[in-house]
Each structure stands twice: as structure tokens, then as C-alpha cells.
Short mmCIF file of C-alpha atoms in Angstrom, two decimals:
data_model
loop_
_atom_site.label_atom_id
_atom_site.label_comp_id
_atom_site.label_asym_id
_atom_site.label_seq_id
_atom_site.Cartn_x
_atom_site.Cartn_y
_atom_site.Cartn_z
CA UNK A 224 -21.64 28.14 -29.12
CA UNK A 225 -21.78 30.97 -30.86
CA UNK A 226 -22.37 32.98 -28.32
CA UNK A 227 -21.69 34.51 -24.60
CA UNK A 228 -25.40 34.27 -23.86
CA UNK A 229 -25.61 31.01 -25.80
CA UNK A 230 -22.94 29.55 -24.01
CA UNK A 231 -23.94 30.21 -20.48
CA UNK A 232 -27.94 29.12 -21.24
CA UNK A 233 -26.38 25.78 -22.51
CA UNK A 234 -24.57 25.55 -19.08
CA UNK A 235 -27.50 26.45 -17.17
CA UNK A 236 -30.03 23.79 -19.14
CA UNK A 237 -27.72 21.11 -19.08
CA UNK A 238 -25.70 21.78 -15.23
CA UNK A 239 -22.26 21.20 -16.70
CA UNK A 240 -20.21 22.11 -14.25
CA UNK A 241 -18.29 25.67 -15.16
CA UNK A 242 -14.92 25.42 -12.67
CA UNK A 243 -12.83 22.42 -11.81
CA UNK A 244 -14.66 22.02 -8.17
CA UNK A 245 -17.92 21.12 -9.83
CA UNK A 246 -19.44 24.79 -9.30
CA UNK A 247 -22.63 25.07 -11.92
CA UNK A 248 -25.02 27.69 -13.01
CA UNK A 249 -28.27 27.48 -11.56
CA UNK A 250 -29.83 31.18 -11.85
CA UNK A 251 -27.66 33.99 -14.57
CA UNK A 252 -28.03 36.94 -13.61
CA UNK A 253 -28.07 39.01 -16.78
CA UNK A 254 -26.03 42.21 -17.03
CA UNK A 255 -28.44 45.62 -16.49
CA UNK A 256 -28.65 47.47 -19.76
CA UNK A 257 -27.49 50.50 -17.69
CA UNK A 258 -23.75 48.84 -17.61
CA UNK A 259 -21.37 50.42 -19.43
CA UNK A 260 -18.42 47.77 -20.74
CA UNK A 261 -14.98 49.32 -21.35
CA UNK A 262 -15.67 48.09 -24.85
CA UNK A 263 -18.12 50.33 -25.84
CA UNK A 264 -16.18 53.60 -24.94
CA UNK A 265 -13.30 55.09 -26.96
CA UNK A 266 -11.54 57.60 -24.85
CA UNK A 267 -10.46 60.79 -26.99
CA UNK A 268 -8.86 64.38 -25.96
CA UNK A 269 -8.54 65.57 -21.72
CA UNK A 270 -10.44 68.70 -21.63
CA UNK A 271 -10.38 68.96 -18.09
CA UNK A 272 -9.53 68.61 -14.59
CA UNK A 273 -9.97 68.21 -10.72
CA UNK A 274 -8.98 66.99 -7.42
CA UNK A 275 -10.62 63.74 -8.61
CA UNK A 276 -9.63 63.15 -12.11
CA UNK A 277 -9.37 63.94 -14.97
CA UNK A 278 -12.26 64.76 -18.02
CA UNK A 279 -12.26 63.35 -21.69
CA UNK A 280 -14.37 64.05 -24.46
CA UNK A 281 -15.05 60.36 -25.86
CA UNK A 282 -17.65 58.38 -27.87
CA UNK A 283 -20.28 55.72 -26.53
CA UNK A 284 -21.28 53.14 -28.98
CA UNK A 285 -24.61 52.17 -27.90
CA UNK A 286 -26.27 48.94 -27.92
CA UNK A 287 -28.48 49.73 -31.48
CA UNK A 288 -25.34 50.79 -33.39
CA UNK A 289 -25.33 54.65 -32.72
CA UNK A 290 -22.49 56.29 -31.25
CA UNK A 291 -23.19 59.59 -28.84
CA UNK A 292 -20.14 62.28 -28.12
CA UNK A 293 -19.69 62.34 -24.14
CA UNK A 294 -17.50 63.54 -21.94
CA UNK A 295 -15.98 60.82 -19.62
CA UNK A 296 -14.55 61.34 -16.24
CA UNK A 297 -11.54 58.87 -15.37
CA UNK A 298 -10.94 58.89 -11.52
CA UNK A 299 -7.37 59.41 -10.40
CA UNK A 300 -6.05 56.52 -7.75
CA UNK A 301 -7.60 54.64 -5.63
CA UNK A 302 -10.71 55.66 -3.96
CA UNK A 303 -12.59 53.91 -1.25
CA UNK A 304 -16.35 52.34 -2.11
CA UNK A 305 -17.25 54.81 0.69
CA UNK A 306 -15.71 58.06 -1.53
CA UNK A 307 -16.72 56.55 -4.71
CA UNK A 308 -20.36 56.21 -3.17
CA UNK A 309 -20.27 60.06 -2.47
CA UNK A 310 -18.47 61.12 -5.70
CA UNK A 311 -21.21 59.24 -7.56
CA UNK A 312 -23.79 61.61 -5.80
CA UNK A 313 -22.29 64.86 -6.96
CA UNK A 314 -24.38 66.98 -9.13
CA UNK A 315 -23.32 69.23 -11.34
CA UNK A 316 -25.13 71.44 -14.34
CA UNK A 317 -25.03 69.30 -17.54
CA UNK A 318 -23.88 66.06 -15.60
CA UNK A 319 -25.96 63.13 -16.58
CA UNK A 320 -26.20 60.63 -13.76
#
């Protein structure tokens, strides 16, 4: 195949099982374009700080080739799905959610 998408439509069409226990595809679920993969982010400079984590300036190469400056916010430890949940719901001035 030469390709992820390929691959898995080939799997789905023809039910070839995908694990050792038989398990096949039967509906993909394709990936939002709203994900972000780790791929697509290079991680420059801190510029900043908080109880939370820490701030980056970085680049985002987007899906048609551009690349945008953005600042990136890496959490510090482990947070709960329940703090994450409320973290995500913090506004700020110039935050993009």
C-alpha cells in the first residue's frame, strides 16, 4: 500500500483480519481535521510560565503546506481528565481555543 489511508480501506473492503484474534475493520473512523499530530509541531524557545506548564513559541505545519508561528503550552505532570477538562475551558486574551 502506499498508504495509511490506503492500507486501512484495503482492510476494510476485503475483512482481513488486523490482530492475531481475528479482530477486523468494519467502520474507520477517520481522524477530525481539528487533530493536531505531534508531527506537525516543532517546539522552539520557553517564553513562559505557570502553575500548569510551561509556554513555547513553535511552528504548526498545516495540512496545505504552510507553516503558522504559535505559541504552544506543554502541561507539567500528570493531570486528571477531570483538570484537563477544566484547563481546556480557560480563556484568556489572545488564546485560540
Amino acid at each position: 500500500m502506499s498508504s495509511l489511508t490506503g492500507l486501512i480501506l484495503e482492510h476494510v473492503k476485503t475483512k482481513t483480519p488486523v490482530q492475531a484474534d481475528g479482530t477486523c475493520l468494519i467502520h474507520p473512523i477517520p481522524r477530525p481535521d481539528y487533530y493536531i499530530l505531534h508531527d506537525h509541531v516543532d517546539l522552539r524557545e520557553k517564553i513562559g510560565g505557570g502553575a500548569f506548564g510551561d509556554v513555547h513559541i513553535g511552528l504548526l505545519k498545516h495540512a496545505d503546506g504552510t507553516v503558522s508561528e504559535v505559541a504552544i503550552k506543554k502541561l507539567k505532570g500528570q493531570m486528571t481528565k477531570r483538570e484537563r477538562s477544566g484547563f481546556m475551558k480557560v480563556n484568556f486574551p489572545g488564546l485560540v481555543n
